[in-house]
Short mmCIF file of C-alpha atoms and ligand atoms in Angstrom, two decimals:
data_model
loop_
_atom_site.label_atom_id
_atom_site.label_comp_id
_atom_site.label_asym_id
_atom_site.label_seq_id
_atom_site.Cartn_x
_atom_site.Cartn_y
_atom_site.Cartn_z
CA UNK A 1 0.00 0.00 0.00
CA UNK A 2 1.23 3.44 -0.81
CA UNK A 3 -0.06 6.84 0.04
CA UNK A 4 1.97 8.39 -2.71
CA UNK A 5 1.07 8.76 -6.38
CA UNK A 6 3.02 9.91 -9.42
CA UNK A 7 1.50 12.33 -11.92
CA UNK A 8 3.74 12.10 -15.01
CA UNK A 9 3.73 14.24 -18.13
CA UNK A 10 5.51 16.69 -20.35
CA UNK A 11 3.93 19.83 -18.87
CA UNK A 12 5.05 21.98 -21.81
CA UNK A 13 3.98 24.22 -20.13
CA UNK A 14 1.77 23.42 -17.14
CA UNK A 15 -1.86 24.55 -17.66
CA UNK A 16 -4.88 25.08 -15.44
CA UNK A 17 -6.05 21.63 -16.60
CA UNK A 18 -2.97 20.03 -15.04
CA UNK A 19 -3.39 22.14 -11.90
CA UNK A 20 -6.97 20.91 -11.53
CA UNK A 21 -5.81 17.27 -11.69
CA UNK A 22 -2.91 17.85 -9.27
CA UNK A 23 -5.08 19.71 -6.78
CA UNK A 24 -7.73 16.98 -6.79
CA UNK A 25 -5.07 14.28 -6.52
CA UNK A 26 -3.63 15.95 -3.39
CA UNK A 27 -7.01 15.44 -1.73
CA UNK A 28 -6.79 11.69 -2.33
CA UNK A 29 -3.09 10.98 -1.71
CA UNK A 30 -0.89 12.36 1.03
CA UNK A 31 1.95 12.91 -1.45
CA UNK A 32 1.94 13.64 -5.18
CA UNK A 33 5.11 13.38 -7.24
CA UNK A 34 4.77 15.62 -10.27
CA UNK A 35 7.19 13.90 -12.67
CA UNK A 36 8.25 15.97 -15.67
CA UNK A 37 9.78 14.01 -18.51
CA UNK A 38 13.14 14.94 -19.96
CA UNK A 39 12.46 12.60 -22.89
CA UNK A 40 13.00 14.70 -26.04
CA UNK A 41 10.66 12.58 -28.21
CA UNK A 42 7.79 15.03 -27.66
CA UNK A 43 9.92 17.92 -28.89
CA UNK A 44 8.99 20.24 -26.04
CA UNK A 45 9.04 23.98 -26.65
CA UNK A 46 10.35 24.72 -23.16
CA UNK A 47 13.54 23.37 -21.65
CA UNK A 48 13.22 20.97 -18.75
CA UNK A 49 14.54 23.74 -16.47
CA UNK A 50 11.79 26.14 -17.58
CA UNK A 51 9.05 23.49 -17.32
CA UNK A 52 10.18 22.63 -13.78
CA UNK A 53 10.40 26.32 -12.83
CA UNK A 54 6.86 27.05 -14.12
CA UNK A 55 5.43 23.98 -12.37
CA UNK A 56 7.21 24.76 -9.09
CA UNK A 57 5.80 28.24 -8.95
CA UNK A 58 2.34 27.03 -9.93
CA UNK A 59 2.09 24.38 -7.19
CA UNK A 60 3.95 26.28 -4.45
CA UNK A 61 0.69 26.59 -2.50
CA UNK A 62 0.25 22.79 -2.44
CA UNK A 63 2.43 21.49 0.35
CA UNK A 64 2.27 17.80 -0.52
CA UNK A 65 3.52 18.07 -4.11
CA UNK A 66 7.11 17.30 -5.05
CA UNK A 67 8.48 17.99 -8.52
CA UNK A 68 11.03 15.71 -10.12
CA UNK A 69 12.45 15.14 -13.60
CA UNK A 70 12.47 11.71 -15.15
CA UNK A 71 13.30 9.83 -18.31
CA UNK A 72 12.64 6.26 -19.29
CA UNK A 73 9.84 3.95 -18.27
CA UNK A 74 7.13 4.79 -15.74
CA UNK A 75 7.38 1.31 -14.23
CA UNK A 76 10.99 2.07 -13.28
CA UNK A 77 10.08 5.48 -11.91
CA UNK A 78 7.33 3.92 -9.79
CA UNK A 79 9.78 1.35 -8.47
CA UNK A 80 12.29 4.06 -7.63
CA UNK A 81 9.62 6.12 -5.88
CA UNK A 82 8.32 3.09 -4.00
CA UNK A 83 4.74 3.45 -5.15
CA UNK A 84 2.48 1.51 -7.50
CA UNK A 85 0.06 4.34 -8.26
CA UNK A 86 0.07 6.65 -11.27
CA UNK A 87 -2.39 9.45 -11.97
CA UNK A 88 -3.47 10.51 -15.45
CA UNK A 89 -6.04 13.02 -16.63
CA UNK A 90 -8.77 12.24 -19.14
CA UNK A 91 -10.34 14.93 -21.29
CA UNK A 92 -11.99 13.13 -24.18
CA UNK A 93 -12.06 9.96 -26.26
CA UNK A 94 -8.72 10.82 -27.82
CA UNK A 95 -7.10 10.77 -24.36
CA UNK A 96 -9.05 7.60 -23.60
CA UNK A 97 -7.67 5.83 -26.66
CA UNK A 98 -4.09 6.89 -25.98
CA UNK A 99 -4.32 6.09 -22.31
CA UNK A 100 -5.89 2.68 -22.90
CA UNK A 101 -2.85 1.59 -24.92
CA UNK A 102 -0.43 2.90 -22.34
CA UNK A 103 -2.47 1.41 -19.50
CA UNK A 104 -2.34 -2.11 -20.93
CA UNK A 105 1.33 -1.85 -21.84
CA UNK A 106 2.18 -0.72 -18.32
CA UNK A 107 0.05 -3.52 -16.89
CA UNK A 108 1.92 -5.99 -19.10
CA UNK A 109 5.24 -4.65 -17.81
CA UNK A 110 4.13 -4.54 -14.18
CA UNK A 111 0.74 -6.05 -13.26
CA UNK A 112 0.87 -4.51 -9.78
CA UNK A 113 0.94 -0.97 -11.14
CA UNK A 114 -2.37 0.89 -10.84
CA UNK A 115 -3.24 3.90 -12.97
CA UNK A 116 -5.96 6.15 -11.69
CA UNK A 117 -7.76 8.41 -14.14
CA UNK A 118 -9.26 11.70 -13.07
CA UNK A 119 -11.71 13.28 -15.49
CA UNK A 120 -11.02 16.84 -16.57
CA UNK A 121 -13.41 19.39 -15.15
CA UNK A 122 -15.92 20.87 -17.57
CA UNK A 123 -14.02 24.14 -17.82
CA UNK A 124 -10.64 22.50 -18.46
CA UNK A 125 -11.74 19.78 -20.84
CA UNK A 126 -10.63 21.80 -23.89
CA UNK A 127 -7.26 22.84 -22.45
CA UNK A 128 -4.09 21.35 -23.83
CA UNK A 129 -0.56 22.71 -23.73
CA UNK A 130 -0.27 22.38 -27.51
CA UNK A 131 -3.49 24.25 -28.30
CA UNK A 132 -2.62 26.99 -25.83
CA UNK A 133 0.81 27.40 -27.47
CA UNK A 134 -0.80 27.60 -30.89
CA UNK A 135 -3.23 30.30 -29.77
CA UNK A 136 -0.48 32.27 -28.02
CA UNK A 137 1.74 32.03 -31.09
CA UNK A 138 -1.01 33.65 -33.14
CA UNK A 139 -1.62 36.47 -30.71
CA UNK A 140 -4.66 35.07 -28.85
CA UNK A 141 -5.16 35.79 -25.17
CA UNK A 142 -4.53 32.68 -23.08
CA UNK A 143 -3.84 34.36 -19.77
CA UNK A 144 -6.73 32.82 -17.84
CA UNK A 145 -5.92 29.29 -19.06
CA UNK A 146 -2.51 29.01 -17.43
CA UNK A 147 -0.82 29.59 -14.08
CA UNK A 148 0.94 33.00 -14.02
CA UNK A 149 4.41 31.41 -14.28
CA UNK A 150 3.52 29.55 -17.48
CA UNK A 151 1.79 32.56 -19.00
CA UNK A 152 4.91 34.64 -18.35
CA UNK A 153 7.12 32.00 -19.98
CA UNK A 154 4.86 31.91 -23.06
CA UNK A 155 4.74 35.69 -23.28
CA UNK A 156 8.53 35.81 -23.21
CA UNK A 157 8.68 33.48 -26.19
CA UNK A 158 6.09 35.20 -28.34
CA UNK A 159 6.71 38.84 -27.53
CA UNK A 160 9.91 39.06 -29.49
P1 ADP B 201 1.24 14.12 -22.39
O1 ADP B 201 1.73 13.13 -21.40
O2 ADP B 201 0.23 13.59 -23.37
O3 ADP B 201 2.29 14.97 -23.01
P2 ADP B 201 0.74 16.27 -20.70
O4 ADP B 201 2.12 16.20 -20.29
O5 ADP B 201 0.28 17.56 -21.30
O6 ADP B 201 0.33 15.09 -21.63
O7 ADP B 201 -0.24 15.97 -19.52
C1 ADP B 201 0.00 14.99 -18.53
C2 ADP B 201 -1.33 14.41 -18.10
O8 ADP B 201 -2.26 15.45 -17.86
C3 ADP B 201 -1.99 13.51 -19.13
O9 ADP B 201 -2.63 12.47 -18.43
C4 ADP B 201 -3.03 14.40 -19.77
O10 ADP B 201 -4.12 13.64 -20.29
C5 ADP B 201 -3.44 15.23 -18.59
N1 ADP B 201 -4.02 16.51 -18.99
C6 ADP B 201 -3.51 17.43 -19.83
N2 ADP B 201 -4.32 18.50 -19.95
C7 ADP B 201 -5.40 18.24 -19.15
C8 ADP B 201 -6.62 18.92 -18.86
N3 ADP B 201 -6.92 20.09 -19.43
N4 ADP B 201 -7.49 18.36 -17.98
C9 ADP B 201 -7.20 17.16 -17.44
N5 ADP B 201 -6.08 16.44 -17.68
C10 ADP B 201 -5.20 16.97 -18.52
#
């Protein structure tokens, strides 16, 4: 049994949708490990340092969240962190399809791993880091969709 869960992702950058999931997860588990991947396969816009910095500032008010970087397989990260619980967010059927594949692959690799899915809230169901970046790049106002730290980071990129 573990009272700790890992919430993994790219967080490029962290959005209010992620914050909603993290906040709700902290009400279920006594410790949440926010694990930000350093895996370059997703071609993140922000460096790992910037993504960690934005996330740190955005969750500073949540005392039971720890931020770490990781690369490689989630089963190994879970082993290292001595927990068998992962958290993922679900917005729509597209997430469901992607997550179903990953869920079964992770179960194949480690049957004791449990992945808990939290549904996106109604107001964050349309939020994704990629869509927010696209809107910001084209001059749209995304300020209320992101924590202040992430909005500042995006503004710095697109103001020049
Ligand atoms: P990915 O791992 O696909 O790159 P992210 O790093 O952006 O995704 O997000 C990490 C997790 O947060 C994933 O489970 C993703 O489905 C979830 N997520 C992203 N945006 C939202 C949102 N607006 N509401 C709920 N969950 C979300």
